[in-house]
Coordinates of C-alpha atoms and ligand atoms in Angstrom, one line a residue:
M143 CA 0.0 0.0 0.0
I144 CA 1.2 3.5 -0.7
Q145 CA 0.2 6.6 1.2
I146 CA 0.7 10.1 -0.1
A147 CA -0.2 12.8 2.3
I148 CA -0.9 16.4 0.9
D149 CA -1.6 19.0 3.6
G150 CA -1.7 22.8 3.4
P151 CA -4.0 25.8 3.7
S152 CA -7.2 26.3 1.8
G153 CA -7.0 27.1 -1.9
A154 CA -3.5 25.9 -2.4
G155 CA -4.7 23.5 -5.1
K156 CA -4.3 20.4 -3.0
S157 CA -7.6 18.8 -4.1
T158 CA -7.1 19.6 -7.8
V159 CA -3.5 18.3 -7.8
A160 CA -4.2 15.3 -5.6
K161 CA -7.2 14.3 -7.8
A162 CA -5.0 14.6 -11.0
L163 CA -2.2 12.6 -9.4
A164 CA -4.5 9.8 -8.1
A165 CA -6.1 9.5 -11.6
R166 CA -2.6 9.3 -13.2
L167 CA -1.4 6.7 -10.7
G168 CA -4.7 4.8 -10.7
I169 CA -5.1 5.1 -6.9
V170 CA -7.8 6.5 -4.6
Y171 CA -8.1 10.2 -3.9
V172 CA -9.4 11.0 -0.4
D173 CA -10.7 14.6 0.2
T174 CA -10.8 14.7 4.1
G175 CA -12.1 18.3 4.1
A176 CA -15.4 16.9 2.8
L177 CA -15.9 15.0 6.0
Y178 CA -15.5 18.1 8.2
R179 CA -17.7 20.0 5.7
T180 CA -20.4 17.3 6.1
I181 CA -20.4 17.8 9.9
G182 CA -20.4 21.6 9.5
Y183 CA -23.4 21.2 7.1
A184 CA -25.2 18.9 9.5
A185 CA -24.8 21.5 12.3
V186 CA -25.8 24.5 10.2
S187 CA -28.9 22.8 8.8
R188 CA -30.0 21.9 12.4
G189 CA -29.4 25.4 13.6
I190 CA -26.6 24.3 16.0
A191 CA -23.8 26.9 16.7
T192 CA -20.7 25.5 15.0
K193 CA -18.4 26.4 17.9
D194 CA -20.6 24.9 20.5
A195 CA -18.5 21.8 21.5
M196 CA -21.1 20.3 23.8
A197 CA -23.9 20.6 21.2
L198 CA -21.6 19.2 18.5
E199 CA -20.7 16.3 20.7
A200 CA -24.4 15.5 21.3
L201 CA -25.0 15.7 17.6
L202 CA -22.3 13.2 16.5
P203 CA -24.2 10.0 17.5
E204 CA -27.0 11.0 15.2
L205 CA -24.6 11.2 12.2
Q206 CA -23.9 8.3 9.9
I207 CA -21.2 9.4 7.4
D208 CA -20.2 7.1 4.5
V209 CA -17.6 7.7 1.9
R210 CA -18.3 6.0 -1.4
Y211 CA -16.5 6.1 -4.7
E212 CA -18.9 6.4 -7.7
N213 CA -17.4 6.5 -11.2
G214 CA -14.1 7.3 -9.5
I215 CA -15.6 10.3 -7.7
Q216 CA -15.7 10.6 -3.9
C217 CA -19.2 11.0 -2.6
V218 CA -20.0 11.7 1.0
Y219 CA -23.3 10.4 2.4
L220 CA -24.9 11.9 5.5
N221 CA -27.5 9.5 6.9
G222 CA -28.0 7.9 3.5
E223 CA -28.2 11.2 1.5
N224 CA -25.5 12.3 -1.0
L225 CA -24.9 15.9 -0.1
G226 CA -23.1 16.7 -3.4
D227 CA -22.0 20.3 -3.8
R228 CA -24.1 21.6 -0.9
I229 CA -21.0 21.1 1.3
R230 CA -19.0 23.5 -1.0
R231 CA -21.0 26.6 -0.2
P232 CA -18.8 29.4 1.3
E233 CA -20.7 29.5 4.6
I234 CA -20.0 25.7 5.0
S235 CA -16.3 26.4 4.7
M236 CA -16.2 28.4 7.9
A237 CA -18.6 26.0 9.6
A238 CA -16.2 23.1 8.7
S239 CA -13.3 25.0 10.1
D240 CA -15.2 25.7 13.3
V241 CA -16.3 22.1 13.9
S242 CA -12.8 20.8 13.0
A243 CA -11.3 22.5 16.1
I244 CA -13.5 20.3 18.4
P245 CA -11.6 17.2 19.6
A246 CA -14.7 15.0 19.6
V247 CA -15.3 15.8 15.9
R248 CA -11.7 14.9 15.0
A249 CA -11.9 11.7 17.0
F250 CA -15.2 10.8 15.3
L251 CA -13.6 11.0 11.8
L252 CA -10.3 9.4 12.6
D253 CA -11.2 5.8 11.9
T254 CA -13.0 6.6 8.7
Q255 CA -9.9 8.2 7.2
R256 CA -7.5 5.5 8.4
E257 CA -9.7 2.7 7.2
I258 CA -9.8 4.0 3.7
A259 CA -6.0 4.2 3.7
R260 CA -5.7 0.7 5.1
K261 CA -7.7 -0.8 2.3
N262 CA -6.5 1.3 -0.7
N263 CA -3.4 3.0 -2.2
V264 CA -4.2 6.7 -1.5
V265 CA -3.5 10.3 -2.1
M266 CA -5.1 11.9 0.9
D267 CA -5.4 15.7 1.3
G268 CA -6.3 17.7 4.3
R269 CA -4.6 19.6 7.2
D270 CA -3.3 16.9 9.5
I271 CA -2.7 13.9 7.3
G272 CA 1.0 13.9 7.6
T273 CA 1.0 14.8 11.3
V274 CA -1.9 12.8 12.8
I275 CA -3.9 10.6 10.4
L276 CA -1.1 8.9 8.4
P277 CA 2.1 9.7 10.4
D278 CA 3.9 6.9 8.5
A279 CA 2.9 8.1 5.0
D280 CA 5.4 7.3 2.3
V281 CA 5.4 10.8 1.0
K282 CA 4.3 14.0 2.8
I283 CA 3.9 17.3 1.0
F284 CA 2.9 20.6 2.5
M285 CA 1.5 22.6 -0.4
F286 CA 1.0 26.3 -0.1
A287 CA 0.9 29.5 -2.1
S288 CA 0.5 33.2 -1.4
A289 CA -2.9 34.2 0.0
E290 CA -3.6 36.3 -3.1
A291 CA -2.9 33.4 -5.5
R292 CA -5.1 31.1 -3.4
A293 CA -7.9 33.6 -3.2
R294 CA -7.8 34.2 -7.0
R295 CA -8.0 30.4 -7.6
R296 CA -10.8 29.9 -5.1
T297 CA -12.9 32.8 -6.6
L298 CA -12.5 31.3 -10.0
E299 CA -13.5 27.8 -8.7
L300 CA -16.6 29.2 -7.0
E301 CA -17.6 31.0 -10.2
Q302 CA -17.2 27.8 -12.2
K303 CA -19.4 26.0 -9.7
G304 CA -22.1 28.6 -10.2
M305 CA -21.5 30.3 -6.8
P306 CA -19.9 33.6 -7.8
A307 CA -18.1 35.4 -5.0
D308 CA -16.2 38.7 -4.6
Y309 CA -12.4 38.3 -4.6
E310 CA -11.9 40.6 -1.5
D311 CA -14.5 38.6 0.5
V312 CA -12.9 35.3 -0.5
L313 CA -9.4 36.6 0.5
R314 CA -10.6 37.9 3.9
E315 CA -12.5 34.7 4.7
M316 CA -9.6 32.6 3.6
K317 CA -7.2 34.4 5.8
E318 CA -9.6 34.1 8.7
R319 CA -10.1 30.4 8.2
D320 CA -6.4 29.6 7.7
A321 CA -5.5 31.5 10.9
Q322 CA -8.2 29.4 12.8
D323 CA -7.0 26.1 11.2
S324 CA -3.3 26.7 11.8
G325 CA -3.7 28.2 15.3
R326 CA -6.1 25.7 16.9
A327 CA -4.9 23.5 19.8
I328 CA -5.7 20.2 18.3
A329 CA -4.1 18.9 15.0
P330 CA -3.2 22.3 13.7
A331 CA -2.6 22.7 10.0
V332 CA 1.2 22.8 10.2
P333 CA 3.8 20.9 8.2
A334 CA 4.9 17.5 9.5
E335 CA 8.6 17.5 10.4
D336 CA 9.4 15.3 7.5
A337 CA 7.1 17.0 5.0
V338 CA 8.5 18.5 1.8
M339 CA 7.4 22.1 1.4
L340 CA 6.0 23.0 -2.1
D341 CA 5.2 26.6 -2.9
N342 CA 3.1 26.5 -6.1
S343 CA 2.2 30.3 -6.3
E344 CA 3.9 30.4 -9.7
L345 CA 2.8 26.9 -10.9
D346 CA -0.3 25.8 -12.8
I347 CA -2.0 22.5 -12.1
E348 CA 0.2 20.5 -14.5
G349 CA 3.3 22.2 -13.0
S350 CA 2.1 21.3 -9.5
V351 CA 1.4 17.7 -10.4
A352 CA 4.9 17.5 -12.0
A353 CA 6.5 19.0 -8.9
V354 CA 4.7 16.4 -6.7
I355 CA 5.8 13.5 -9.0
A356 CA 9.4 14.8 -8.8
I357 CA 9.2 14.8 -5.0
M358 CA 7.8 11.3 -5.0
K359 CA 10.6 10.1 -7.3
Q360 CA 13.1 11.7 -5.0
K361 CA 11.6 10.1 -1.9
L362 CA 10.8 6.7 -3.3
G363 CA 13.3 6.3 -6.1
E364 CA 12.8 6.4 -9.9
D365 CA 11.4 2.8 -10.0
A366 CA 8.8 3.5 -7.3
L367 CA 6.5 5.0 -10.0
A368 CA 7.0 2.1 -12.4
W369 CA 3.3 1.3 -11.9
E370 CA 2.4 4.8 -13.1
Ligands
DC436 O1 -10.0 21.3 2.6 P1 -11.3 22.0 2.9 O2 -11.2 23.5 2.7 O3 -12.5 21.4 2.3 O4 -11.5 21.8 4.5 C1 -12.6 22.5 5.2 C2 -12.2 22.7 6.7 O5 -12.0 21.4 7.3 C3 -10.8 23.4 6.9 O6 -11.0 24.7 7.0 C4 -10.3 22.7 8.2 C5 -11.0 21.4 8.2 N1 -10.1 20.3 7.9 C6 -9.3 19.8 9.0 O7 -9.3 20.3 10.1 N2 -8.5 18.7 8.8 C7 -8.5 18.1 7.6 N3 -7.7 17.0 7.4 C8 -9.2 18.6 6.5 C9 -10.0 19.7 6.7

């Protein structure tokens, strides 16, 4: 089994790059942010304050979260319902960040993530994959870019998904969310000691994928990707 961990702040292109890489290598892409988004969505839709740790803890036993792969795409089901793009809405981003700082929420999602990696070759992206979820991952990358480059990409992405947003709003919210994710007490979004840092401010998707493959070859040897 191979485990490739890609962590970093929001909008660094982790999911786009990880998805392309997984398709190229024929392995499973795991978007762990979708799990926190699902819990954020569940809280918001029930009118629960997303920073209320006690209320969130009481909510967890009511949630059945399943990750399924349909036509190669990761789908997250909440109590039997595929939430689709509803978890991508901007207000759910902050809700996900809020609930992800609650230890019981992180504990609740731990096994789901490790179980997928136990059964499959994976490229997993998130904030604490290299530090907490898969500490023995074969390759760990911390992918980042300037806040401005990330906000530009995220604004474009939202527009393409039919959810147009103002660049300045995206930039402000992104900075706020990153500060919360990297400053929290539990599993903060920081690079693992053995992670390779990849600044892709000046790279496009293909360039970022190529950079990740170069890092993999350096870590695992040229032959490691023979099954590519
Ligand atoms: O990757 P994303 O933007 O979809 O993640 C949404 C939020 O979930 C993010 O702000 C922090 C949290 N998250 C986390 O704490 N740990 C992860 N492994 C992935 C996401």
